[in-house]
mmCIF file of C-alpha atoms and ligand atoms in Angstrom:
data_model
loop_
_atom_site.group_PDB
_atom_site.id
_atom_site.type_symbol
_atom_site.label_atom_id
_atom_site.label_comp_id
_atom_site.label_asym_id
_atom_site.label_seq_id
_atom_site.Cartn_x
_atom_site.Cartn_y
_atom_site.Cartn_z
ATOM 1 C CA MET A 1 91.098 58.006 -90.819
ATOM 2 C CA ASP A 2 93.134 57.437 -93.974
ATOM 3 C CA VAL A 3 96.340 55.448 -93.329
ATOM 4 C CA LEU A 4 98.457 58.229 -94.818
ATOM 5 C CA ASP A 5 96.887 60.837 -92.509
ATOM 6 C CA GLU A 6 97.155 58.575 -89.499
ATOM 7 C CA LEU A 7 100.836 57.789 -90.052
ATOM 8 C CA ARG A 8 101.953 61.201 -91.304
ATOM 9 C CA PRO A 9 103.417 62.546 -87.986
ATOM 10 C CA TRP A 10 105.327 59.295 -87.512
ATOM 11 C CA GLN A 11 106.551 59.369 -91.105
ATOM 12 C CA GLU A 12 107.668 63.011 -90.952
ATOM 13 C CA GLU A 13 109.779 62.239 -87.910
ATOM 14 C CA LEU A 14 111.437 59.327 -89.694
ATOM 15 C CA ARG A 15 112.008 61.243 -92.922
ATOM 16 C CA GLY A 16 113.910 63.847 -90.930
ATOM 17 C CA GLN A 17 116.452 61.177 -90.042
ATOM 18 C CA PHE A 18 117.702 60.770 -93.642
ATOM 19 C CA PRO A 19 120.458 63.353 -94.281
ATOM 20 C CA LEU A 20 120.556 62.944 -98.059
ATOM 21 C CA ILE A 21 116.790 63.261 -98.314
ATOM 22 C CA THR A 22 116.447 66.317 -96.085
ATOM 23 C CA ALA A 23 119.395 68.062 -97.780
ATOM 24 C CA ASN A 24 117.627 67.766 -101.146
ATOM 25 C CA PRO A 25 114.013 68.845 -100.692
ATOM 26 C CA ASP A 26 113.688 69.712 -104.394
ATOM 27 C CA VAL A 27 114.160 66.169 -105.617
ATOM 28 C CA ALA A 28 112.285 62.944 -104.913
ATOM 29 C CA TYR A 29 114.189 59.698 -104.606
ATOM 30 C CA LEU A 30 111.852 57.056 -106.038
ATOM 31 C CA ASP A 31 114.303 54.200 -106.654
ATOM 32 C CA SER A 32 114.511 52.421 -103.307
ATOM 33 C CA ALA A 33 114.096 48.986 -104.884
ATOM 34 C CA ALA A 34 117.559 49.555 -106.380
ATOM 35 C CA THR A 35 119.031 50.692 -103.074
ATOM 36 C CA SER A 36 117.613 52.458 -100.046
ATOM 37 C CA GLN A 37 118.766 55.715 -98.541
ATOM 38 C CA LYS A 38 120.476 55.492 -95.124
ATOM 39 C CA PRO A 39 119.261 56.942 -91.845
ATOM 40 C CA LYS A 40 121.671 58.970 -89.721
ATOM 41 C CA ALA A 41 121.783 56.230 -87.075
ATOM 42 C CA VAL A 42 123.316 53.864 -89.633
ATOM 43 C CA LEU A 43 125.854 56.423 -90.846
ATOM 44 C CA ASP A 44 126.769 57.286 -87.231
ATOM 45 C CA ALA A 45 127.252 53.636 -86.307
ATOM 46 C CA VAL A 46 129.691 53.175 -89.185
ATOM 47 C CA LEU A 47 131.595 56.385 -88.464
ATOM 48 C CA THR A 48 131.851 55.514 -84.761
ATOM 49 C CA TYR A 49 133.129 52.043 -85.559
ATOM 50 C CA LEU A 50 135.690 53.276 -88.086
ATOM 51 C CA THR A 51 136.938 56.063 -85.797
ATOM 52 C CA THR A 52 137.033 54.134 -82.529
ATOM 53 C CA GLY A 53 137.887 50.495 -83.225
ATOM 54 C CA ASN A 54 138.303 49.573 -86.890
ATOM 55 C CA ALA A 55 140.151 46.271 -87.343
ATOM 56 C CA ASN A 56 139.824 43.029 -89.239
ATOM 57 C CA ALA A 57 137.752 40.238 -87.696
ATOM 58 C CA ALA A 58 138.797 36.750 -86.564
ATOM 59 C CA ARG A 59 142.476 37.456 -87.029
ATOM 60 C CA GLY A 60 143.863 39.585 -84.217
ATOM 61 C CA THR A 61 144.925 39.204 -80.613
ATOM 62 C CA TYR A 62 144.308 42.821 -79.677
ATOM 63 C CA PRO A 63 141.121 44.543 -78.421
ATOM 64 C CA TRP A 64 139.959 46.244 -81.630
ATOM 65 C CA ALA A 65 140.142 42.972 -83.563
ATOM 66 C CA ASN A 66 138.507 40.954 -80.804
ATOM 67 C CA ARG A 67 135.739 43.491 -80.425
ATOM 68 C CA THR A 68 135.106 43.445 -84.176
ATOM 69 C CA THR A 69 134.907 39.641 -84.143
ATOM 70 C CA THR A 70 132.416 39.747 -81.274
ATOM 71 C CA ARG A 71 130.292 42.337 -83.027
ATOM 72 C CA ILE A 72 130.072 40.200 -86.130
ATOM 73 C CA GLU A 73 129.017 37.181 -84.078
ATOM 74 C CA GLN A 74 126.419 39.368 -82.384
ATOM 75 C CA ALA A 75 125.222 40.574 -85.780
ATOM 76 C CA ARG A 76 124.206 36.997 -86.598
ATOM 77 C CA ASP A 77 122.001 36.867 -83.515
ATOM 78 C CA ARG A 78 120.586 40.293 -84.313
ATOM 79 C CA LEU A 79 119.469 39.092 -87.730
ATOM 80 C CA ARG A 80 117.965 35.928 -86.246
ATOM 81 C CA ARG A 81 115.867 38.078 -83.926
ATOM 82 C CA PHE A 82 114.876 40.413 -86.748
ATOM 83 C CA LEU A 83 113.618 37.427 -88.738
ATOM 84 C CA ASP A 84 111.774 35.967 -85.748
ATOM 85 C CA ASP A 85 113.878 32.805 -85.940
ATOM 86 C CA PRO A 86 112.141 29.948 -84.098
ATOM 87 C CA ALA A 87 115.314 27.845 -83.642
ATOM 88 C CA PRO A 88 118.330 30.172 -83.439
ATOM 89 C CA GLU A 89 120.514 27.431 -82.010
ATOM 90 C CA ARG A 90 120.227 25.552 -85.284
ATOM 91 C CA SER A 91 120.029 28.239 -87.970
ATOM 92 C CA GLY A 92 122.972 29.768 -89.795
ATOM 93 C CA VAL A 93 123.629 33.383 -90.766
ATOM 94 C CA HIS A 94 126.222 34.165 -93.421
ATOM 95 C CA PHE A 95 127.088 37.635 -94.613
ATOM 96 C CA VAL A 96 127.385 38.257 -98.326
ATOM 97 C CA SER A 97 127.502 41.287 -100.612
ATOM 98 C CA GLY A 98 123.847 41.026 -101.566
ATOM 99 C CA THR A 99 121.121 38.764 -102.847
ATOM 100 C CA THR A 100 122.906 37.880 -106.087
ATOM 101 C CA GLU A 101 125.946 36.535 -104.272
ATOM 102 C CA GLY A 102 123.794 34.850 -101.619
ATOM 103 C CA LEU A 103 121.627 32.901 -104.055
ATOM 104 C CA ARG A 104 124.665 31.890 -106.084
ATOM 105 C CA ALA A 105 126.416 30.613 -102.943
ATOM 106 C CA ILE A 106 123.411 28.453 -101.991
ATOM 107 C CA ALA A 107 123.196 27.022 -105.508
ATOM 108 C CA ARG A 108 126.898 26.222 -105.657
ATOM 109 C CA ASP A 109 127.711 25.184 -102.079
ATOM 110 C CA TRP A 110 124.473 23.595 -100.908
ATOM 111 C CA LEU A 111 122.243 22.538 -103.804
ATOM 112 C CA LEU A 112 124.716 21.343 -106.408
ATOM 113 C CA PRO A 113 126.339 18.532 -104.379
ATOM 114 C CA GLN A 114 122.890 17.094 -103.597
ATOM 115 C CA LEU A 115 121.504 16.940 -107.125
ATOM 116 C CA ARG A 116 121.223 13.596 -108.895
ATOM 117 C CA ASP A 117 120.266 12.564 -112.406
ATOM 118 C CA GLY A 118 116.511 13.068 -112.937
ATOM 119 C CA ASP A 119 116.001 15.511 -110.038
ATOM 120 C CA ASP A 120 113.758 18.570 -110.435
ATOM 121 C CA ILE A 121 114.163 22.194 -109.370
ATOM 122 C CA VAL A 122 111.469 24.884 -109.677
ATOM 123 C CA VAL A 123 112.714 28.263 -110.941
ATOM 124 C CA PRO A 124 110.646 31.510 -111.088
ATOM 125 C CA PHE A 125 111.377 32.808 -114.596
ATOM 126 C CA ALA A 126 109.267 35.946 -114.270
ATOM 127 C CA ASP A 127 111.113 37.032 -111.120
ATOM 128 C CA HIS A 128 114.509 38.731 -110.830
ATOM 129 C CA ALA A 129 117.282 37.241 -112.970
ATOM 130 C CA ALA A 130 119.402 36.879 -109.807
ATOM 131 C CA ASN A 131 116.894 34.219 -108.756
ATOM 132 C CA ASN A 132 117.162 32.402 -112.103
ATOM 133 C CA ALA A 133 120.801 32.428 -113.122
ATOM 134 C CA PRO A 134 122.348 30.490 -110.200
ATOM 135 C CA TRP A 135 119.891 27.599 -110.530
ATOM 136 C CA LEU A 136 120.287 27.450 -114.313
ATOM 137 C CA GLU A 137 124.063 27.584 -114.041
ATOM 138 C CA THR A 138 123.972 24.695 -111.565
ATOM 139 C CA ALA A 139 121.894 22.561 -113.930
ATOM 140 C CA GLU A 140 124.211 23.486 -116.796
ATOM 141 C CA LEU A 141 127.328 22.600 -114.809
ATOM 142 C CA LEU A 142 125.879 19.209 -113.947
ATOM 143 C CA ARG A 143 124.827 18.633 -117.550
ATOM 144 C CA HIS A 144 128.507 18.821 -118.501
ATOM 145 C CA GLN A 145 129.093 15.991 -116.021
ATOM 146 C CA GLY A 146 126.344 13.862 -117.605
ATOM 147 C CA ILE A 147 123.816 14.615 -114.820
ATOM 148 C CA SER A 148 120.468 15.824 -116.112
ATOM 149 C CA VAL A 149 118.442 18.043 -113.772
ATOM 150 C CA ASN A 150 114.961 19.134 -114.883
ATOM 151 C CA VAL A 151 114.403 22.866 -114.521
ATOM 152 C CA ARG A 152 110.642 23.344 -114.026
ATOM 153 C CA PRO A 153 109.324 26.860 -114.633
ATOM 154 C CA MET A 154 107.356 28.216 -111.671
ATOM 155 C CA PRO A 155 103.722 28.689 -112.791
ATOM 156 C CA TYR A 156 102.084 32.133 -112.388
ATOM 157 C CA ASP A 157 98.457 33.197 -112.400
ATOM 158 C CA ALA A 158 96.976 36.182 -114.260
ATOM 159 C CA ALA A 159 97.778 38.522 -111.346
ATOM 160 C CA HIS A 160 101.495 37.531 -111.506
ATOM 161 C CA ASP A 161 101.185 35.609 -108.260
ATOM 162 C CA TYR A 162 102.374 31.997 -108.029
ATOM 163 C CA ASP A 163 99.727 29.593 -109.327
ATOM 164 C CA ILE A 164 99.362 27.259 -106.393
ATOM 165 C CA ASP A 165 97.229 24.645 -108.185
ATOM 166 C CA ARG A 166 99.641 24.272 -111.074
ATOM 167 C CA LEU A 167 102.594 24.310 -108.708
ATOM 168 C CA THR A 168 101.005 21.484 -106.711
ATOM 169 C CA ALA A 169 100.774 19.431 -109.892
ATOM 170 C CA LEU A 170 104.448 20.141 -110.618
ATOM 171 C CA VAL A 171 105.971 19.135 -107.300
ATOM 172 C CA SER A 172 107.035 15.492 -107.028
ATOM 173 C CA ASP A 173 109.283 13.285 -104.947
ATOM 174 C CA ARG A 174 112.100 14.351 -107.269
ATOM 175 C CA THR A 175 111.740 18.057 -106.428
ATOM 176 C CA ARG A 176 114.887 19.213 -104.656
ATOM 177 C CA LEU A 177 114.234 22.945 -104.449
ATOM 178 C CA ILE A 178 111.565 25.575 -104.984
ATOM 179 C CA ALA A 179 113.061 29.013 -105.615
ATOM 180 C CA ALA A 180 110.630 31.834 -104.832
ATOM 181 C CA THR A 181 110.484 35.584 -104.218
ATOM 182 C CA HIS A 182 109.006 37.464 -101.286
ATOM 183 C CA VAL A 183 107.945 40.678 -103.064
ATOM 184 C CA HIS A 184 108.130 41.081 -106.839
ATOM 185 C CA HIS A 185 110.624 43.738 -107.914
ATOM 186 C CA VAL A 186 108.568 44.955 -110.911
ATOM 187 C CA TYR A 187 104.910 44.366 -110.021
ATOM 188 C CA GLY A 188 105.421 45.068 -106.337
ATOM 189 C CA ASN A 189 103.121 42.298 -105.246
ATOM 190 C CA ASP A 190 103.601 40.247 -102.128
ATOM 191 C CA MET A 191 103.988 36.744 -103.597
ATOM 192 C CA ASN A 192 102.149 35.170 -100.635
ATOM 193 C CA VAL A 193 104.962 32.733 -100.010
ATOM 194 C CA HIS A 194 103.381 31.512 -96.770
ATOM 195 C CA ARG A 195 101.312 29.244 -99.068
ATOM 196 C CA LEU A 196 104.329 27.444 -100.486
ATOM 197 C CA ARG A 197 104.969 25.024 -97.619
ATOM 198 C CA GLY A 198 101.523 23.515 -98.100
ATOM 199 C CA VAL A 199 102.481 22.758 -101.701
ATOM 200 C CA ALA A 200 106.038 21.673 -101.035
ATOM 201 C CA GLY A 201 105.099 19.217 -98.289
ATOM 202 C CA PRO A 202 107.357 18.604 -95.311
ATOM 203 C CA ALA A 203 110.512 17.685 -97.219
ATOM 204 C CA VAL A 204 111.095 20.021 -100.178
ATOM 205 C CA PRO A 205 113.395 22.975 -99.423
ATOM 206 C CA ILE A 206 112.235 26.482 -100.347
ATOM 207 C CA CYS A 207 114.717 29.290 -101.014
ATOM 208 C CA LEU A 208 113.323 32.804 -100.659
ATOM 209 C CA ASP A 209 114.721 35.833 -102.457
ATOM 210 C CA ALA A 210 113.661 38.499 -99.974
ATOM 211 C CA ALA A 211 115.540 41.399 -101.604
ATOM 212 C CA GLN A 212 112.360 43.496 -101.799
ATOM 213 C CA GLY A 213 110.883 42.093 -98.608
ATOM 214 C CA VAL A 214 113.356 42.437 -95.749
ATOM 215 C CA GLY A 215 113.230 46.017 -94.501
ATOM 216 C CA HIS A 216 109.942 46.639 -96.313
ATOM 217 C CA LEU A 217 107.469 44.395 -94.534
ATOM 218 C CA PRO A 218 107.714 42.026 -91.574
ATOM 219 C CA LEU A 219 109.052 38.552 -92.302
ATOM 220 C CA SER A 220 108.780 35.873 -89.628
ATOM 221 C CA THR A 221 110.661 32.650 -90.236
ATOM 222 C CA ALA A 222 108.598 31.159 -87.407
ATOM 223 C CA ALA A 223 105.409 31.777 -89.378
ATOM 224 C CA THR A 224 106.765 31.297 -92.910
ATOM 225 C CA ASP A 225 108.409 27.922 -93.303
ATOM 226 C CA VAL A 226 111.101 28.535 -95.891
ATOM 227 C CA ASP A 227 114.606 27.102 -95.687
ATOM 228 C CA PHE A 228 116.640 30.066 -96.854
ATOM 229 C CA VAL A 229 116.041 33.804 -96.675
ATOM 230 C CA VAL A 230 118.450 35.821 -98.802
ATOM 231 C CA PHE A 231 118.425 39.598 -98.932
ATOM 232 C CA SER A 232 120.434 42.720 -99.694
ATOM 233 C CA GLY A 233 121.188 44.863 -96.648
ATOM 234 C CA HIS A 234 121.781 47.850 -98.916
ATOM 235 C CA LYS A 235 118.095 47.791 -99.898
ATOM 236 C CA ALA A 236 117.216 47.721 -96.188
ATOM 237 C CA MET A 237 118.951 50.895 -94.980
ATOM 238 C CA ALA A 238 122.462 49.394 -94.608
ATOM 239 C CA LEU A 239 125.620 50.215 -96.604
ATOM 240 C CA PRO A 240 126.284 49.038 -100.168
ATOM 241 C CA GLY A 241 127.965 45.638 -100.345
ATOM 242 C CA THR A 242 125.968 44.153 -97.473
ATOM 243 C CA GLY A 243 123.527 41.281 -97.440
ATOM 244 C CA ALA A 244 122.925 37.969 -95.738
ATOM 245 C CA ILE A 245 121.819 34.382 -96.044
ATOM 246 C CA TRP A 246 119.691 32.974 -93.239
ATOM 247 C CA ALA A 247 119.544 29.162 -93.309
ATOM 248 C CA ARG A 248 117.006 27.229 -91.254
ATOM 249 C CA ASN A 249 119.166 24.065 -91.395
ATOM 250 C CA GLN A 250 116.253 21.744 -90.991
ATOM 251 C CA ARG A 251 115.966 20.101 -94.413
ATOM 252 C CA GLY A 252 118.908 18.573 -96.239
ATOM 253 C CA PRO A 253 122.510 19.117 -95.199
ATOM 254 C CA THR A 254 123.445 21.936 -92.847
ATOM 255 C CA TYR A 255 124.451 24.979 -94.864
ATOM 256 C CA ALA A 256 127.990 25.597 -93.716
ATOM 257 C CA PRO A 257 130.239 27.430 -96.162
ATOM 258 C CA ALA A 258 133.834 27.851 -95.026
ATOM 259 C CA GLY A 259 133.477 30.007 -91.885
ATOM 260 C CA TRP A 260 135.697 33.086 -92.115
ATOM 261 C CA SER A 261 136.749 32.829 -95.730
ATOM 262 C CA GLY A 262 138.477 36.094 -96.447
ATOM 263 C CA SER A 263 138.065 39.382 -94.636
ATOM 264 C CA PRO A 264 134.445 40.168 -93.824
ATOM 265 C CA ASN A 265 132.805 43.481 -94.700
ATOM 266 C CA THR A 266 133.070 44.645 -91.105
ATOM 267 C CA SER A 267 131.713 48.181 -91.440
ATOM 268 C CA GLY A 268 128.965 46.894 -93.736
ATOM 269 C CA ILE A 269 127.879 44.309 -91.170
ATOM 270 C CA ILE A 270 127.947 46.957 -88.450
ATOM 271 C CA SER A 271 125.760 49.144 -90.659
ATOM 272 C CA LEU A 272 123.361 46.222 -91.088
ATOM 273 C CA VAL A 273 122.959 45.810 -87.336
ATOM 274 C CA ALA A 274 122.259 49.535 -86.995
ATOM 275 C CA ALA A 275 119.778 49.290 -89.881
ATOM 276 C CA LEU A 276 117.913 46.371 -88.277
ATOM 277 C CA ASP A 277 117.786 48.259 -84.968
ATOM 278 C CA TRP A 278 116.479 51.323 -86.786
ATOM 279 C CA LEU A 279 113.837 49.358 -88.709
ATOM 280 C CA ASP A 280 112.579 47.595 -85.592
ATOM 281 C CA ALA A 281 112.396 50.879 -83.683
ATOM 282 C CA ALA A 282 110.592 52.541 -86.607
ATOM 283 C CA ASP A 283 108.111 49.632 -86.641
ATOM 284 C CA MET A 284 108.050 47.245 -89.595
ATOM 285 C CA ASP A 285 104.262 47.017 -89.599
ATOM 286 C CA ARG A 286 103.914 50.748 -90.024
ATOM 287 C CA ILE A 287 106.628 50.865 -92.688
ATOM 288 C CA ALA A 288 104.713 48.242 -94.697
ATOM 289 C CA ARG A 289 101.417 50.100 -94.256
ATOM 290 C CA TRP A 290 102.967 53.411 -95.320
ATOM 291 C CA ASN A 291 104.619 51.979 -98.431
ATOM 292 C CA THR A 292 101.492 50.089 -99.431
ATOM 293 C CA ALA A 293 99.293 53.154 -98.966
ATOM 294 C CA LEU A 294 101.658 55.353 -101.014
ATOM 295 C CA GLY A 295 101.817 52.664 -103.721
ATOM 296 C CA ALA A 296 98.014 52.490 -103.773
ATOM 297 C CA ARG A 297 97.770 56.279 -104.130
ATOM 298 C CA LEU A 298 100.140 56.156 -107.089
ATOM 299 C CA THR A 299 98.309 53.200 -108.678
ATOM 300 C CA ASP A 300 94.945 54.939 -108.301
ATOM 301 C CA GLY A 301 96.333 58.160 -109.742
ATOM 302 C CA LEU A 302 97.888 56.424 -112.739
ATOM 303 C CA ARG A 303 94.629 54.671 -113.523
ATOM 304 C CA THR A 304 92.931 58.022 -114.069
ATOM 305 C CA LEU A 305 95.507 58.835 -116.784
ATOM 306 C CA SER A 306 94.505 57.022 -119.942
ATOM 307 C CA SER A 307 97.934 57.322 -121.583
ATOM 308 C CA PHE A 308 99.461 55.132 -118.898
ATOM 309 C CA GLU A 309 99.356 51.395 -118.329
ATOM 310 C CA VAL A 310 100.164 50.006 -114.880
ATOM 311 C CA LEU A 311 101.996 46.674 -114.959
ATOM 312 C CA GLY A 312 100.794 43.780 -112.851
ATOM 313 C CA CYS A 313 97.918 44.097 -110.447
ATOM 314 C CA GLN A 314 95.499 46.796 -111.574
ATOM 315 C CA SER A 315 93.516 47.307 -108.410
ATOM 316 C CA SER A 316 94.315 50.099 -106.014
ATOM 317 C CA LEU A 317 94.549 47.585 -103.180
ATOM 318 C CA ALA A 318 92.587 49.592 -100.679
ATOM 319 C CA THR A 319 95.022 50.840 -98.108
ATOM 320 C CA ASP A 320 93.217 49.101 -95.290
ATOM 321 C CA SER A 321 93.310 45.735 -97.054
ATOM 322 C CA PRO A 322 94.616 42.983 -94.788
ATOM 323 C CA VAL A 323 96.064 41.303 -97.865
ATOM 324 C CA GLN A 324 98.555 44.041 -98.691
ATOM 325 C CA GLN A 325 99.153 42.588 -102.117
ATOM 326 C CA ARG A 326 101.170 45.477 -103.514
ATOM 327 C CA GLN A 327 104.035 46.987 -101.599
ATOM 328 C CA GLY A 328 105.573 50.312 -102.549
ATOM 329 C CA ILE A 329 106.623 49.321 -106.069
ATOM 330 C CA VAL A 330 104.638 50.463 -109.113
ATOM 331 C CA ALA A 331 105.808 49.958 -112.706
ATOM 332 C CA PHE A 332 104.106 51.569 -115.695
ATOM 333 C CA ARG A 333 104.438 52.591 -119.330
ATOM 334 C CA HIS A 334 103.218 55.489 -121.413
ATOM 335 C CA ARG A 335 101.359 54.329 -124.502
ATOM 336 C CA VAL A 336 103.404 56.580 -126.805
ATOM 337 C CA ILE A 337 106.481 57.928 -125.002
ATOM 338 C CA GLY A 338 109.228 55.328 -124.569
ATOM 339 C CA SER A 339 110.077 54.410 -120.995
ATOM 340 C CA ASN A 340 113.698 55.531 -121.230
ATOM 341 C CA ASP A 341 112.587 58.924 -122.539
ATOM 342 C CA LEU A 342 110.050 59.081 -119.751
ATOM 343 C CA GLY A 343 112.846 58.384 -117.265
ATOM 344 C CA PHE A 344 114.805 61.381 -118.601
ATOM 345 C CA ILE A 345 111.719 63.604 -118.534
ATOM 346 C CA LEU A 346 111.064 62.685 -114.913
ATOM 347 C CA ALA A 347 114.725 63.216 -114.006
ATOM 348 C CA ALA A 348 114.494 66.736 -115.449
ATOM 349 C CA HIS A 349 111.701 67.321 -112.925
ATOM 350 C CA GLY A 350 113.834 66.016 -110.068
ATOM 351 C CA LEU A 351 111.996 62.690 -109.947
ATOM 352 C CA MET A 352 114.484 59.828 -109.673
ATOM 353 C CA VAL A 353 112.957 56.629 -111.017
ATOM 354 C CA ARG A 354 114.292 53.575 -112.767
ATOM 355 C CA ALA A 355 113.506 53.134 -116.453
ATOM 356 C CA ASP A 356 114.590 49.887 -118.141
ATOM 357 C CA GLY A 357 113.791 46.148 -118.149
ATOM 358 C CA HIS A 358 114.541 45.762 -114.415
ATOM 359 C CA CYS A 359 116.627 42.554 -114.707
ATOM 360 C CA GLN A 360 113.546 40.352 -114.996
ATOM 361 C CA GLY A 361 114.028 36.686 -115.937
ATOM 362 C CA ASP A 362 113.208 35.093 -119.314
ATOM 363 C CA GLN A 363 109.440 35.147 -118.752
ATOM 364 C CA GLY A 364 109.520 38.786 -117.723
ATOM 365 C CA GLU A 365 108.202 41.890 -119.462
ATOM 366 C CA LYS A 366 109.542 42.223 -122.993
ATOM 367 C CA ALA A 367 109.466 46.038 -123.109
ATOM 368 C CA ALA A 368 111.082 48.536 -120.759
ATOM 369 C CA SER A 369 108.977 50.307 -118.149
ATOM 370 C CA VAL A 370 109.315 53.000 -115.536
ATOM 371 C CA ARG A 371 109.505 51.714 -111.987
ATOM 372 C CA VAL A 372 108.725 53.865 -108.979
ATOM 373 C CA SER A 373 109.800 52.275 -105.726
ATOM 374 C CA LEU A 374 108.879 53.955 -102.480
ATOM 375 C CA HIS A 375 110.139 53.779 -98.944
ATOM 376 C CA VAL A 376 109.325 55.295 -95.637
ATOM 377 C CA TYR A 377 111.070 58.611 -96.413
ATOM 378 C CA ASN A 378 108.770 59.230 -99.396
ATOM 379 C CA THR A 379 105.819 61.527 -98.964
ATOM 380 C CA VAL A 380 102.313 61.977 -100.290
ATOM 381 C CA GLU A 381 103.478 65.267 -101.827
ATOM 382 C CA GLU A 382 106.200 63.473 -103.787
ATOM 383 C CA VAL A 383 103.713 60.975 -105.195
ATOM 384 C CA ASP A 384 101.313 63.791 -106.091
ATOM 385 C CA ARG A 385 104.134 65.753 -107.705
ATOM 386 C CA LEU A 386 104.995 62.729 -109.829
ATOM 387 C CA LEU A 387 101.336 62.301 -110.780
ATOM 388 C CA ALA A 388 101.108 65.980 -111.738
ATOM 389 C CA VAL A 389 104.092 65.657 -114.108
ATOM 390 C CA LEU A 390 102.667 62.437 -115.572
ATOM 391 C CA GLY A 391 99.304 64.188 -115.924
ATOM 392 C CA GLU A 392 100.966 66.749 -118.221
ATOM 393 C CA LEU A 393 101.954 63.865 -120.458
ATOM 394 C CA ASP A 394 98.467 62.396 -120.583
ATOM 395 C CA HIS A 395 96.996 62.900 -124.055
ATOM 396 C CA ASP A 396 93.671 61.368 -124.983
HETATM 397 N N1 PLP B 401 116.322 39.890 -106.218
HETATM 398 C C1 PLP B 401 115.454 40.907 -106.315
HETATM 399 C C2 PLP B 401 113.993 40.622 -106.155
HETATM 400 C C3 PLP B 401 115.922 42.203 -106.531
HETATM 401 O O1 PLP B 401 115.053 43.210 -106.634
HETATM 402 C C4 PLP B 401 117.326 42.421 -106.649
HETATM 403 C C5 PLP B 401 117.864 43.762 -106.917
HETATM 404 O O2 PLP B 401 117.273 44.615 -107.493
HETATM 405 C C6 PLP B 401 118.178 41.338 -106.541
HETATM 406 C C7 PLP B 401 117.646 40.085 -106.321
HETATM 407 C C8 PLP B 401 119.662 41.514 -106.639
HETATM 408 O O3 PLP B 401 120.112 42.205 -105.506
HETATM 409 P P1 PLP B 401 121.644 42.648 -105.365
HETATM 410 O O4 PLP B 401 121.935 43.516 -106.576
HETATM 411 O O5 PLP B 401 121.704 43.409 -104.099
HETATM 412 O O6 PLP B 401 122.469 41.429 -105.357
#
């Protein structure tokens, strides 16, 4: 049976748990890579917290404050379990506002003090700018102090995956960090980061931008030997302004930014715990299979329309592929109609997509595109509706 048929009853049940989605059956939200919608369980958890025990953490002597502090400590353990942490007694979890802040904090607080003249760092210039800027800023800061750090561009192959052979040739005993991405935010492909440890060897730290991975497909830090996982909770069903850094603390100095610096985003962290509970209960494997199958349906449909060009991997990635190269992100252009115009046309049909350059780094796409990003609340009918509108714009 087709994956979409097999999972449909499960998916319909889950879709019904998203109040904003069910209240708006006439529109299709197709921009989950920007931020996800929130299930009722997450909204309820926040409302319950705010109406029964809202207080600041790590500052009070009274029950609401103490309970909040405990819940935030517990949230760290919850994330460790979600990421299948093999050594929770050693790892660190730090809450941030999102991936941008998380990567910047690692660059500033952990990487910068270790860098010496002549060291190398590998930066993925065709990935999200949030995974370029902090590393470049660090090198620039050090340059002003007379310390020269070589920024080595991550090599890519023709399918926009990391080029493992060329990366192997690049890594040396001066490499201090490889910055990588779990799932590409424009091409939607799984960047197969499990291969990176073999290239990096036992000593080189790897920092993973998992903004489009966590909450979309399973990620086991026991199976994937990276040193940092950084993600945005708001793209994984939690509230805006939430995200986290997970640090393995096995290579280089322990990552230990000043503990409780400032008031934490208590309700955001509580929403993240509820989101992780919800995702685990929904089943991360199934979520990944659903999103991949929907993405494949869209890719296949677009390839029958000659006016459209799909960016990145061209194959439909058969929905039963064990490789799961493309997740639920598909970017495309019309050969004549500009992408921004296309975005407005789709919006007029109730199809909410993103149309711009998608914050890609310096080696990214030069022209704007339309990006459709799917999540578990999206349906086959929504994808087909989008394809029908695009079909009207297909002119030979
Ligand atoms: N990295 C990737 C791959 C992303 O897709 C995004 C957001 O779109 C970011 C980083 C930045 O995330 P945030 O805006 O939550 O900091």
